Every structure is written in structure tokens, then in C-alpha cells.
Amino acid sequence: MALQYVQEHLSCNLYLIKHKIFIIRDACRGEIIQRTDPEKTALVFVEKGTILVKYGDGQELLAQTNKLYLLPALIQATHTALEDTRLLVCHFSGEIKLCTKFYLQQLTQHVAPNYRSMVYPLEANECIQTYARHLINALNEGLGCIHYHTIKRDEFFLYLRAGYTKEALARFFYPVLGKDINFKDFIIENHIHYKDVKNLANAMNLSLSSFNRKFKESFQCTAQDWLLERKSERVLADIKMSDLSFAEIAAKYHFSSPSYLTAFCKRQFHETPNEIRNHALTEFNNGGGKRHTLTQNCNYHTPNAA
């Protein structure tokens, strides 16, 4: 398909929205794709190639052609292309519907009592493969209207609802399921602005005990542990991927001095900041010295040269 009247489309305000629902990421073998804007959950389809995903909590996933996997909001993850790879990324948050009659949160009742895995990929069925192929072609032609993005996201979720069991979908979406989606969304979107659990509880007009109970119901862990994990992920990402000095990172995360940052890293990661950065630099150089972000957006996509 060739997009007609390109300038008319691109001059429309609905094309100028910065954060699109769908983005395409092409990566050559050895490229590293760092997730730097993780406020929204991302559903990723591997259209071709092989990608190694390393999550902030130490889990790994090897995703090949026609695999679907989930990147929960705020979870740091690094992608390394093991061969030339193309990803179709769909962003979403809030009370997404799998269809007009079935909300994502209704899958909670289909989660096994002891299920806790954060990684459960799905094999894309033929319907989703065909859908993704046509969508990628349209996006590459420049069909970037936000209405089109919204319609295609609804279509995507409808195919998931129709083509997979509720038990499989519950395992796939498990990291974003919770008993109170508004509570959970507030925590995910705003926790970075509050220094501790007490401040978060006050912001939501809840007693500390009520907040902690509600948090455990929604996230299946304590608020203190969850906040520590998120802070650890952000600190680790800045050490590995940014050019900030260790003194600047220490100040950013309210450590009283770089030595306290070092103690934090040794406790959380069993390495000093300098060791972490050196290891990341070695891995980066071995991968060909290329990296870009998974969430970089563009209004008119042009694939990278292979």
C-alpha cells in the first residue's frame, strides 16, 4: 500500500501525537535495545529474528520469530539481537479489554494459586502473524493516525481473546494483573515521586496498614520490597547505560555520598558500580558497539538498513 496525500496526513494533529501505541524496532545482529521509557506495559511480537531479553530481576528470555512476550511497566529489560531482528511493540495501560465483554483484569480468577512467573511467552498463531505483517506494512507506509493505532490495538487484543485459553492468557498477563487496577496504575505511574512507603500511603489517603494490605493484594509482594526492586533497576540501568558519573547517580537517587551508592550496589548486585559499568561496557563492545532504545518513536518509520 502506498499512502496517498502524505502531507495531508502528516499535517493532522492526530499524526503528531508523540507517544504512539505501536512502534517498529529493527535491530542488526549484535545491537542492544535498551528500554528507557517504561511507564507503559509493552506487548512485543518478534516478526523475525532472535532476541535475548534480560530482565532487571535476573530472568532471561530467548524469543524467536513469531513469539509474543510481555514487558510490564517499570521493569527494566535489555534486548540483544542475536541475528537481524524486527520487533512490533504495542503499548497499553489501564483497563484494557480483551473484547467488548471481557476486561484484562478478569483473567485474575484464572491464575493458578501458586503461579508467580514474570515470563510466559506465547506462540503467535497464524491469525496474529497475518495481522502483524499487514500492520507493519501499513506503519512503514506512514499510516500513523492515533485512531488507526487504537483500532489495531483493539483488534490485537481481540485475536488474543479468541485464539488462546484464559489460563494461557492469565499466565501471559500475570505481571499486570491485580485486584485494583486504579490502585495499581497509580503506584506504577507515580511511585517515583515519593521517597518511601509512608509517603505513598499518604498520597492515596490510606493508613499505612491499609496501604500495605492493598499493595500485597495487588502486587503479591510487600511495598518495601517492590520499591527497592524498582530503585535497584533504575540505578542499575543508569550505571550500565548512561554517561552519568557515580557521584551524579548517587545524588539522583538520594544517596548521601558515592560510597553509599557503592555499598548499595554491593548489597543488591554483588559488584561495585565501577565493576558493573566495566562489565556492561565489555558486553556492549562484544555486541558490536551499537545500541538504541526500544521506545524511541517516529512519525514516519523508515527501517534501518540491514
PDB file of C-alpha atoms in Angstrom:
ATOM      1  CA  MET A   1       0.000   0.000   0.000  1.00  0.00           C
ATOM      2  CA  ALA A   2       1.253   3.466  -0.899  1.00  0.00           C
ATOM      3  CA  LEU A   3      -0.030   6.233   1.396  1.00  0.00           C
ATOM      4  CA  GLN A   4      -1.811   8.904  -0.635  1.00  0.00           C
ATOM      5  CA  TYR A   5      -1.733  12.643   0.190  1.00  0.00           C
ATOM      6  CA  VAL A   6       1.119  12.172   2.655  1.00  0.00           C
ATOM      7  CA  GLN A   7       1.349  15.832   3.649  1.00  0.00           C
ATOM      8  CA  GLU A   8      -2.369  15.975   4.460  1.00  0.00           C
ATOM      9  CA  HIS A   9      -1.935  13.053   6.824  1.00  0.00           C
ATOM     10  CA  LEU A  10       1.250  14.309   8.449  1.00  0.00           C
ATOM     11  CA  SER A  11      -0.188  17.803   8.992  1.00  0.00           C
ATOM     12  CA  CYS A  12      -3.062  16.374  11.068  1.00  0.00           C
ATOM     13  CA  ASN A  13      -2.726  16.746  14.852  1.00  0.00           C
ATOM     14  CA  LEU A  14      -3.643  13.076  15.244  1.00  0.00           C
ATOM     15  CA  TYR A  15      -0.378  12.208  13.483  1.00  0.00           C
ATOM     16  CA  LEU A  16       1.685  14.462  15.719  1.00  0.00           C
ATOM     17  CA  ILE A  17       0.964  12.654  18.985  1.00  0.00           C
ATOM     18  CA  LYS A  18       4.365  11.878  20.476  1.00  0.00           C
ATOM     19  CA  HIS A  19       3.693   8.506  22.070  1.00  0.00           C
ATOM     20  CA  LYS A  20       2.211   6.079  19.571  1.00  0.00           C
ATOM     21  CA  ILE A  21       0.636   2.779  20.576  1.00  0.00           C
ATOM     22  CA  PHE A  22       2.647   0.756  18.064  1.00  0.00           C
ATOM     23  CA  ILE A  23       6.302   1.148  17.151  1.00  0.00           C
ATOM     24  CA  ILE A  24       8.591  -0.970  14.992  1.00  0.00           C
ATOM     25  CA  ARG A  25      12.145  -1.720  16.014  1.00  0.00           C
ATOM     26  CA  ASP A  26      14.701  -3.101  13.560  1.00  0.00           C
ATOM     27  CA  ALA A  27      17.982  -4.316  15.019  1.00  0.00           C
ATOM     28  CA  CYS A  28      21.014  -5.799  13.292  1.00  0.00           C
ATOM     29  CA  ARG A  29      22.846  -8.705  14.818  1.00  0.00           C
ATOM     30  CA  GLY A  30      24.670  -7.632  17.973  1.00  0.00           C
ATOM     31  CA  GLU A  31      22.631  -4.475  18.558  1.00  0.00           C
ATOM     32  CA  ILE A  32      21.444  -3.748  22.076  1.00  0.00           C
ATOM     33  CA  ILE A  33      17.996  -2.210  22.560  1.00  0.00           C
ATOM     34  CA  GLN A  34      17.614  -0.586  25.967  1.00  0.00           C
ATOM     35  CA  ARG A  35      14.192   0.144  27.417  1.00  0.00           C
ATOM     36  CA  THR A  36      14.420   3.704  28.688  1.00  0.00           C
ATOM     37  CA  ASP A  37      10.784   4.852  28.853  1.00  0.00           C
ATOM     38  CA  PRO A  38       8.954   2.036  30.641  1.00  0.00           C
ATOM     39  CA  GLU A  39       5.916   3.852  32.028  1.00  0.00           C
ATOM     40  CA  LYS A  40       3.575   1.665  29.975  1.00  0.00           C
ATOM     41  CA  THR A  41       3.371  -2.066  29.597  1.00  0.00           C
ATOM     42  CA  ALA A  42       4.599  -3.312  26.223  1.00  0.00           C
ATOM     43  CA  LEU A  43       3.401  -6.371  24.333  1.00  0.00           C
ATOM     44  CA  VAL A  44       6.160  -7.418  21.932  1.00  0.00           C
ATOM     45  CA  PHE A  45       5.832  -9.529  18.780  1.00  0.00           C
ATOM     46  CA  VAL A  46       9.022 -10.890  17.189  1.00  0.00           C
ATOM     47  CA  GLU A  47       8.230 -10.556  13.492  1.00  0.00           C
ATOM     48  CA  LYS A  48      11.597 -12.020  12.510  1.00  0.00           C
ATOM     49  CA  GLY A  49      14.927 -12.887  14.110  1.00  0.00           C
ATOM     50  CA  THR A  50      16.028 -13.819  17.619  1.00  0.00           C
ATOM     51  CA  ILE A  51      16.208 -11.528  20.636  1.00  0.00           C
ATOM     52  CA  LEU A  52      17.688 -12.219  24.084  1.00  0.00           C
ATOM     53  CA  VAL A  53      15.783 -10.353  26.786  1.00  0.00           C
ATOM     54  CA  LYS A  54      17.431  -9.847  30.179  1.00  0.00           C
ATOM     55  CA  TYR A  55      15.024  -8.609  32.840  1.00  0.00           C
ATOM     56  CA  GLY A  56      16.023  -6.477  35.808  1.00  0.00           C
ATOM     57  CA  ASP A  57      15.314  -9.279  38.273  1.00  0.00           C
ATOM     58  CA  GLY A  58      17.804 -11.653  36.620  1.00  0.00           C
ATOM     59  CA  GLN A  59      15.389 -13.607  34.431  1.00  0.00           C
ATOM     60  CA  GLU A  60      16.163 -14.200  30.773  1.00  0.00           C
ATOM     61  CA  LEU A  61      14.029 -14.959  27.731  1.00  0.00           C
ATOM     62  CA  LEU A  62      15.156 -16.130  24.305  1.00  0.00           C
ATOM     63  CA  ALA A  63      12.422 -15.021  21.902  1.00  0.00           C
ATOM     64  CA  GLN A  64      12.471 -16.105  18.259  1.00  0.00           C
ATOM     65  CA  THR A  65      10.331 -15.424  15.204  1.00  0.00           C
ATOM     66  CA  ASN A  66       6.548 -15.404  15.902  1.00  0.00           C
ATOM     67  CA  LYS A  67       6.915 -15.235  19.680  1.00  0.00           C
ATOM     68  CA  LEU A  68       4.875 -12.846  21.854  1.00  0.00           C
ATOM     69  CA  TYR A  69       6.169 -11.645  25.204  1.00  0.00           C
ATOM     70  CA  LEU A  70       5.247  -9.036  27.810  1.00  0.00           C
ATOM     71  CA  LEU A  71       7.308  -6.180  29.244  1.00  0.00           C
ATOM     72  CA  PRO A  72       5.489  -4.956  32.377  1.00  0.00           C
ATOM     73  CA  ALA A  73       5.590  -1.249  33.157  1.00  0.00           C
ATOM     74  CA  LEU A  74       8.680  -0.114  35.079  1.00  0.00           C
ATOM     75  CA  ILE A  75      10.546  -3.373  34.592  1.00  0.00           C
ATOM     76  CA  GLN A  76      13.997  -2.674  33.202  1.00  0.00           C
ATOM     77  CA  ALA A  77      14.915  -5.010  30.362  1.00  0.00           C
ATOM     78  CA  THR A  78      17.778  -5.116  27.898  1.00  0.00           C
ATOM     79  CA  HIS A  79      17.316  -6.680  24.449  1.00  0.00           C
ATOM     80  CA  THR A  80      20.212  -8.066  22.447  1.00  0.00           C
ATOM     81  CA  ALA A  81      19.615  -9.068  18.832  1.00  0.00           C
ATOM     82  CA  LEU A  82      21.293 -12.414  18.157  1.00  0.00           C
ATOM     83  CA  GLU A  83      20.518 -12.020  14.447  1.00  0.00           C
ATOM     84  CA  ASP A  84      18.834  -9.370  12.306  1.00  0.00           C
ATOM     85  CA  THR A  85      15.554  -8.826  14.124  1.00  0.00           C
ATOM     86  CA  ARG A  86      12.317  -6.886  13.771  1.00  0.00           C
ATOM     87  CA  LEU A  87      10.013  -6.226  16.712  1.00  0.00           C
ATOM     88  CA  LEU A  88       6.461  -4.903  16.698  1.00  0.00           C
ATOM     89  CA  VAL A  89       5.787  -3.260  20.068  1.00  0.00           C
ATOM     90  CA  CYS A  90       2.281  -2.485  21.355  1.00  0.00           C
ATOM     91  CA  HIS A  91       1.963  -0.183  24.398  1.00  0.00           C
ATOM     92  CA  PHE A  92      -1.015  -0.239  26.729  1.00  0.00           C
ATOM     93  CA  SER A  93      -2.092   0.611  30.279  1.00  0.00           C
ATOM     94  CA  GLY A  94      -5.240   0.782  32.365  1.00  0.00           C
ATOM     95  CA  GLU A  95      -8.398  -1.258  31.947  1.00  0.00           C
ATOM     96  CA  ILE A  96      -7.728  -2.769  28.552  1.00  0.00           C
ATOM     97  CA  LYS A  97     -10.456  -5.007  27.177  1.00  0.00           C
ATOM     98  CA  LEU A  98      -9.694  -8.319  25.507  1.00  0.00           C
ATOM     99  CA  CYS A  99     -13.040  -7.823  23.810  1.00  0.00           C
ATOM    100  CA  THR A 100     -16.116  -5.661  24.440  1.00  0.00           C
ATOM    101  CA  LYS A 101     -17.299  -8.093  27.131  1.00  0.00           C
ATOM    102  CA  PHE A 102     -14.066  -9.179  28.798  1.00  0.00           C
ATOM    103  CA  TYR A 103     -11.610  -6.943  30.683  1.00  0.00           C
ATOM    104  CA  LEU A 104      -7.991  -7.969  31.087  1.00  0.00           C
ATOM    105  CA  GLN A 105      -8.374  -7.914  34.871  1.00  0.00           C
ATOM    106  CA  GLN A 106     -10.984 -10.670  34.689  1.00  0.00           C
ATOM    107  CA  LEU A 107      -8.126 -13.069  33.955  1.00  0.00           C
ATOM    108  CA  THR A 108      -7.104 -12.831  37.623  1.00  0.00           C
ATOM    109  CA  GLN A 109      -9.510 -15.623  38.539  1.00  0.00           C
ATOM    110  CA  HIS A 110      -7.752 -17.949  36.076  1.00  0.00           C
ATOM    111  CA  VAL A 111      -4.289 -17.634  37.664  1.00  0.00           C
ATOM    112  CA  ALA A 112      -3.157 -20.800  39.434  1.00  0.00           C
ATOM    113  CA  PRO A 113      -2.846 -20.245  43.235  1.00  0.00           C
ATOM    114  CA  ASN A 114       0.944 -20.629  43.371  1.00  0.00           C
ATOM    115  CA  TYR A 115       1.798 -19.119  39.981  1.00  0.00           C
ATOM    116  CA  ARG A 116       4.465 -16.385  40.251  1.00  0.00           C
ATOM    117  CA  SER A 117       6.409 -16.344  36.953  1.00  0.00           C
ATOM    118  CA  MET A 118       7.055 -12.967  35.328  1.00  0.00           C
ATOM    119  CA  VAL A 119       7.942 -14.505  31.952  1.00  0.00           C
ATOM    120  CA  TYR A 120       5.483 -16.586  29.917  1.00  0.00           C
ATOM    121  CA  PRO A 121       5.819 -16.138  26.131  1.00  0.00           C
ATOM    122  CA  LEU A 122       3.149 -17.201  23.672  1.00  0.00           C
ATOM    123  CA  GLU A 123       3.496 -18.610  20.181  1.00  0.00           C
ATOM    124  CA  ALA A 124       1.708 -16.260  17.771  1.00  0.00           C
ATOM    125  CA  ASN A 125      -0.978 -18.135  15.871  1.00  0.00           C
ATOM    126  CA  GLU A 126      -1.479 -17.759  12.130  1.00  0.00           C
ATOM    127  CA  CYS A 127      -4.135 -15.067  12.586  1.00  0.00           C
ATOM    128  CA  ILE A 128      -1.789 -12.851  14.635  1.00  0.00           C
ATOM    129  CA  GLN A 129       1.099 -13.454  12.241  1.00  0.00           C
ATOM    130  CA  THR A 130      -1.003 -12.267   9.299  1.00  0.00           C
ATOM    131  CA  TYR A 131      -2.352  -9.320  11.301  1.00  0.00           C
ATOM    132  CA  ALA A 132       1.160  -8.238  12.339  1.00  0.00           C
ATOM    133  CA  ARG A 133       2.505  -8.490   8.807  1.00  0.00           C
ATOM    134  CA  HIS A 134      -0.218  -6.195   7.416  1.00  0.00           C
ATOM    135  CA  LEU A 135       0.115  -3.778  10.346  1.00  0.00           C
ATOM    136  CA  ILE A 136       3.885  -3.481   9.902  1.00  0.00           C
ATOM    137  CA  ASN A 137       3.421  -2.786   6.187  1.00  0.00           C
ATOM    138  CA  ALA A 138       0.869  -0.044   6.926  1.00  0.00           C
ATOM    139  CA  LEU A 139       3.052   1.580   9.592  1.00  0.00           C
ATOM    140  CA  ASN A 140       6.045   1.521   7.283  1.00  0.00           C
ATOM    141  CA  GLU A 141       3.958   3.303   4.660  1.00  0.00           C
ATOM    142  CA  GLY A 142       3.310   6.049   7.203  1.00  0.00           C
ATOM    143  CA  LEU A 143      -0.227   5.262   8.342  1.00  0.00           C
ATOM    144  CA  GLY A 144       0.330   6.714  11.806  1.00  0.00           C
ATOM    145  CA  CYS A 145      -3.029   8.202  12.842  1.00  0.00           C
ATOM    146  CA  ILE A 146      -3.714   7.562  16.521  1.00  0.00           C
ATOM    147  CA  HIS A 147      -7.213   6.338  15.602  1.00  0.00           C
ATOM    148  CA  TYR A 148      -5.633   3.670  13.420  1.00  0.00           C
ATOM    149  CA  HIS A 149      -3.299   2.695  16.263  1.00  0.00           C
ATOM    150  CA  THR A 150      -6.229   2.383  18.677  1.00  0.00           C
ATOM    151  CA  ILE A 151      -8.307   0.295  16.273  1.00  0.00           C
ATOM    152  CA  LYS A 152      -5.384  -2.044  15.603  1.00  0.00           C
ATOM    153  CA  ARG A 153      -4.686  -2.450  19.322  1.00  0.00           C
ATOM    154  CA  ASP A 154      -8.315  -3.438  19.922  1.00  0.00           C
ATOM    155  CA  GLU A 155      -8.035  -5.892  17.043  1.00  0.00           C
ATOM    156  CA  PHE A 156      -4.829  -7.337  18.511  1.00  0.00           C
ATOM    157  CA  PHE A 157      -6.444  -7.978  21.875  1.00  0.00           C
ATOM    158  CA  LEU A 158      -9.500  -9.485  20.227  1.00  0.00           C
ATOM    159  CA  TYR A 159      -7.283 -12.028  18.469  1.00  0.00           C
ATOM    160  CA  LEU A 160      -5.668 -12.875  21.809  1.00  0.00           C
ATOM    161  CA  ARG A 161      -9.099 -13.329  23.405  1.00  0.00           C
ATOM    162  CA  ALA A 162     -10.318 -15.545  20.565  1.00  0.00           C
ATOM    163  CA  GLY A 163      -7.211 -17.633  19.988  1.00  0.00           C
ATOM    164  CA  TYR A 164      -5.882 -18.591  23.425  1.00  0.00           C
ATOM    165  CA  THR A 165      -7.249 -20.168  26.592  1.00  0.00           C
ATOM    166  CA  LYS A 166      -7.951 -17.939  29.567  1.00  0.00           C
ATOM    167  CA  GLU A 167      -5.410 -19.932  31.564  1.00  0.00           C
ATOM    168  CA  ALA A 168      -2.662 -19.240  28.996  1.00  0.00           C
ATOM    169  CA  LEU A 169      -3.594 -15.549  28.823  1.00  0.00           C
ATOM    170  CA  ALA A 170      -3.634 -15.346  32.629  1.00  0.00           C
ATOM    171  CA  ARG A 171      -0.055 -16.640  32.754  1.00  0.00           C
ATOM    172  CA  PHE A 172       1.000 -14.316  29.927  1.00  0.00           C
ATOM    173  CA  PHE A 173      -0.525 -11.190  31.509  1.00  0.00           C
ATOM    174  CA  TYR A 174       0.140 -12.255  35.103  1.00  0.00           C
ATOM    175  CA  PRO A 175       2.635  -9.418  35.877  1.00  0.00           C
ATOM    176  CA  VAL A 176      -0.010  -6.751  35.159  1.00  0.00           C
ATOM    177  CA  LEU A 177      -2.998  -8.396  36.818  1.00  0.00           C
ATOM    178  CA  GLY A 178      -4.256  -7.088  40.138  1.00  0.00           C
ATOM    179  CA  LYS A 179      -7.390  -6.790  42.214  1.00  0.00           C
ATOM    180  CA  ASP A 180      -7.480  -2.995  41.974  1.00  0.00           C
ATOM    181  CA  ILE A 181      -6.325  -1.610  38.637  1.00  0.00           C
ATOM    182  CA  ASN A 182      -6.705   2.054  39.653  1.00  0.00           C
ATOM    183  CA  PHE A 183      -4.578   1.494  42.751  1.00  0.00           C
ATOM    184  CA  LYS A 184      -2.014  -0.428  40.742  1.00  0.00           C
ATOM    185  CA  ASP A 185      -1.863   2.140  37.941  1.00  0.00           C
ATOM    186  CA  PHE A 186      -1.336   4.966  40.447  1.00  0.00           C
ATOM    187  CA  ILE A 187       1.557   3.122  42.061  1.00  0.00           C
ATOM    188  CA  ILE A 188       3.178   2.279  38.720  1.00  0.00           C
ATOM    189  CA  GLU A 189       2.832   5.783  37.298  1.00  0.00           C
ATOM    190  CA  ASN A 190       3.622   7.834  40.421  1.00  0.00           C
ATOM    191  CA  HIS A 191       5.827   5.855  42.825  1.00  0.00           C
ATOM    192  CA  ILE A 192       8.988   7.507  41.523  1.00  0.00           C
ATOM    193  CA  HIS A 193       7.811  10.828  43.006  1.00  0.00           C
ATOM    194  CA  TYR A 194       7.632   9.500  46.590  1.00  0.00           C
ATOM    195  CA  LYS A 195      10.630   8.582  48.671  1.00  0.00           C
ATOM    196  CA  ASP A 196       9.118   5.791  50.767  1.00  0.00           C
ATOM    197  CA  VAL A 197       6.065   3.654  51.530  1.00  0.00           C
ATOM    198  CA  LYS A 198       4.657   6.093  54.082  1.00  0.00           C
ATOM    199  CA  ASN A 199       4.635   8.981  51.590  1.00  0.00           C
ATOM    200  CA  LEU A 200       2.891   6.813  49.008  1.00  0.00           C
ATOM    201  CA  ALA A 201       0.237   5.779  51.531  1.00  0.00           C
ATOM    202  CA  ASN A 202      -0.358   9.419  52.481  1.00  0.00           C
ATOM    203  CA  ALA A 203      -0.695  10.380  48.816  1.00  0.00           C
ATOM    204  CA  MET A 204      -3.501   7.838  48.454  1.00  0.00           C
ATOM    205  CA  ASN A 205      -5.196   8.867  51.721  1.00  0.00           C
ATOM    206  CA  LEU A 206      -4.709   5.403  53.195  1.00  0.00           C
ATOM    207  CA  SER A 207      -3.376   4.339  56.547  1.00  0.00           C
ATOM    208  CA  LEU A 208      -0.039   2.556  56.364  1.00  0.00           C
ATOM    209  CA  SER A 209      -1.603  -0.774  57.326  1.00  0.00           C
ATOM    210  CA  SER A 210      -4.421  -0.444  54.754  1.00  0.00           C
ATOM    211  CA  PHE A 211      -1.955   0.599  52.079  1.00  0.00           C
ATOM    212  CA  ASN A 212       0.359  -2.335  52.778  1.00  0.00           C
ATOM    213  CA  ARG A 213      -2.531  -4.785  52.742  1.00  0.00           C
ATOM    214  CA  LYS A 214      -3.898  -3.392  49.474  1.00  0.00           C
ATOM    215  CA  PHE A 215      -0.428  -3.375  47.956  1.00  0.00           C
ATOM    216  CA  LYS A 216       0.174  -7.023  48.826  1.00  0.00           C
ATOM    217  CA  GLU A 217      -3.165  -7.984  47.251  1.00  0.00           C
ATOM    218  CA  SER A 218      -2.342  -6.144  44.022  1.00  0.00           C
ATOM    219  CA  PHE A 219       1.372  -6.924  43.621  1.00  0.00           C
ATOM    220  CA  GLN A 220       1.822 -10.184  45.585  1.00  0.00           C
ATOM    221  CA  CYS A 221       4.784  -8.712  47.478  1.00  0.00           C
ATOM    222  CA  THR A 222       5.422  -6.026  50.092  1.00  0.00           C
ATOM    223  CA  ALA A 223       5.548  -2.382  49.103  1.00  0.00           C
ATOM    224  CA  GLN A 224       9.015  -2.007  50.615  1.00  0.00           C
ATOM    225  CA  ASP A 225      10.423  -4.912  48.586  1.00  0.00           C
ATOM    226  CA  TRP A 226       8.755  -3.695  45.392  1.00  0.00           C
ATOM    227  CA  LEU A 227      10.053  -0.130  45.755  1.00  0.00           C
ATOM    228  CA  LEU A 228      13.548  -1.416  46.498  1.00  0.00           C
ATOM    229  CA  GLU A 229      13.448  -3.573  43.369  1.00  0.00           C
ATOM    230  CA  ARG A 230      12.315  -0.658  41.193  1.00  0.00           C
ATOM    231  CA  LYS A 231      15.038   1.588  42.622  1.00  0.00           C
ATOM    232  CA  SER A 232      17.622  -1.134  42.045  1.00  0.00           C
ATOM    233  CA  GLU A 233      16.538  -1.475  38.409  1.00  0.00           C
ATOM    234  CA  ARG A 234      16.807   2.272  37.774  1.00  0.00           C
ATOM    235  CA  VAL A 235      20.188   2.527  39.476  1.00  0.00           C
ATOM    236  CA  LEU A 236      21.497  -0.456  37.522  1.00  0.00           C
ATOM    237  CA  ALA A 237      20.222   0.959  34.224  1.00  0.00           C
ATOM    238  CA  ASP A 238      21.905   4.319  34.860  1.00  0.00           C
ATOM    239  CA  ILE A 239      25.210   2.677  35.767  1.00  0.00           C
ATOM    240  CA  LYS A 240      25.136   0.445  32.698  1.00  0.00           C
ATOM    241  CA  MET A 241      23.621   2.678  30.047  1.00  0.00           C
ATOM    242  CA  SER A 242      24.105   6.345  30.987  1.00  0.00           C
ATOM    243  CA  ASP A 243      27.126   8.639  30.966  1.00  0.00           C
ATOM    244  CA  LEU A 244      26.343   9.962  34.452  1.00  0.00           C
ATOM    245  CA  SER A 245      29.200   9.913  36.920  1.00  0.00           C
ATOM    246  CA  PHE A 246      28.789   7.802  40.037  1.00  0.00           C
ATOM    247  CA  ALA A 247      28.545  10.999  42.086  1.00  0.00           C
ATOM    248  CA  GLU A 248      25.674  12.183  39.854  1.00  0.00           C
ATOM    249  CA  ILE A 249      23.903   8.825  40.153  1.00  0.00           C
ATOM    250  CA  ALA A 250      24.328   8.902  43.930  1.00  0.00           C
ATOM    251  CA  ALA A 251      22.753  12.374  44.061  1.00  0.00           C
ATOM    252  CA  LYS A 252      19.945  11.394  41.687  1.00  0.00           C
ATOM    253  CA  TYR A 253      18.856   8.532  43.950  1.00  0.00           C
ATOM    254  CA  HIS A 254      19.398  10.427  47.208  1.00  0.00           C
ATOM    255  CA  PHE A 255      22.432   8.517  48.454  1.00  0.00           C
ATOM    256  CA  SER A 256      24.356  10.749  50.820  1.00  0.00           C
ATOM    257  CA  SER A 257      27.637  10.011  49.017  1.00  0.00           C
ATOM    258  CA  PRO A 258      29.084   7.799  46.263  1.00  0.00           C
ATOM    259  CA  SER A 259      30.340   5.428  48.941  1.00  0.00           C
ATOM    260  CA  TYR A 260      26.724   4.706  49.969  1.00  0.00           C
ATOM    261  CA  LEU A 261      25.939   4.026  46.303  1.00  0.00           C
ATOM    262  CA  THR A 262      28.833   1.550  46.267  1.00  0.00           C
ATOM    263  CA  ALA A 263      27.530  -0.169  49.407  1.00  0.00           C
ATOM    264  CA  PHE A 264      24.033  -0.348  47.871  1.00  0.00           C
ATOM    265  CA  CYS A 265      25.372  -1.924  44.669  1.00  0.00           C
ATOM    266  CA  LYS A 266      27.481  -4.471  46.522  1.00  0.00           C
ATOM    267  CA  ARG A 267      24.437  -5.458  48.571  1.00  0.00           C
ATOM    268  CA  GLN A 268      21.997  -5.597  45.655  1.00  0.00           C
ATOM    269  CA  PHE A 269      24.213  -6.697  42.747  1.00  0.00           C
ATOM    270  CA  HIS A 270      27.340  -8.088  44.479  1.00  0.00           C
ATOM    271  CA  GLU A 271      29.528  -5.710  42.450  1.00  0.00           C
ATOM    272  CA  THR A 272      30.739  -2.143  42.768  1.00  0.00           C
ATOM    273  CA  PRO A 273      29.396   0.498  40.359  1.00  0.00           C
ATOM    274  CA  ASN A 274      32.745   0.524  38.567  1.00  0.00           C
ATOM    275  CA  GLU A 275      32.681  -3.258  38.093  1.00  0.00           C
ATOM    276  CA  ILE A 276      29.091  -3.137  36.806  1.00  0.00           C
ATOM    277  CA  ARG A 277      29.909  -0.402  34.290  1.00  0.00           C
ATOM    278  CA  ASN A 278      33.070  -2.142  33.089  1.00  0.00           C
ATOM    279  CA  HIS A 279      31.210  -5.425  32.562  1.00  0.00           C
ATOM    280  CA  ALA A 280      28.433  -3.612  30.693  1.00  0.00           C
ATOM    281  CA  LEU A 281      30.989  -1.830  28.507  1.00  0.00           C
ATOM    282  CA  THR A 282      32.680  -5.140  27.685  1.00  0.00           C
ATOM    283  CA  GLU A 283      29.343  -6.706  26.753  1.00  0.00           C
ATOM    284  CA  PHE A 284      28.450  -3.633  24.711  1.00  0.00           C
ATOM    285  CA  ASN A 285      31.724  -3.762  22.761  1.00  0.00           C
ATOM    286  CA  ASN A 286      31.411  -7.503  22.173  1.00  0.00           C
ATOM    287  CA  GLY A 287      27.943  -6.887  20.734  1.00  0.00           C
ATOM    288  CA  GLY A 288      29.323  -4.609  18.052  1.00  0.00           C
ATOM    289  CA  GLY A 289      29.133  -1.300  19.881  1.00  0.00           C
ATOM    290  CA  LYS A 290      25.572  -0.490  18.847  1.00  0.00           C
ATOM    291  CA  ARG A 291      22.570   0.287  20.988  1.00  0.00           C
ATOM    292  CA  HIS A 292      19.319   2.212  20.741  1.00  0.00           C
ATOM    293  CA  THR A 293      16.108   2.434  22.685  1.00  0.00           C
ATOM    294  CA  LEU A 294      13.127   0.139  22.415  1.00  0.00           C
ATOM    295  CA  THR A 295      10.734   3.049  22.909  1.00  0.00           C
ATOM    296  CA  GLN A 296      12.204   5.587  20.502  1.00  0.00           C
ATOM    297  CA  ASN A 297       9.283   6.926  18.481  1.00  0.00           C
ATOM    298  CA  CYS A 298       8.975   8.334  14.994  1.00  0.00           C
ATOM    299  CA  ASN A 299       6.001   9.558  12.997  1.00  0.00           C
ATOM    300  CA  TYR A 300       7.103   8.159   9.671  1.00  0.00           C
ATOM    301  CA  HIS A 301       9.080   4.957  10.100  1.00  0.00           C
ATOM    302  CA  THR A 302      11.973   4.039   7.831  1.00  0.00           C
ATOM    303  CA  PRO A 303      13.551   0.624   8.535  1.00  0.00           C
ATOM    304  CA  ASN A 304      17.251   0.543   9.357  1.00  0.00           C
ATOM    305  CA  ALA A 305      19.464  -0.787   6.603  1.00  0.00           C
ATOM    306  CA  ALA A 306      20.289  -4.437   7.121  1.00  0.00           C
TER     307      ALA A 306
END
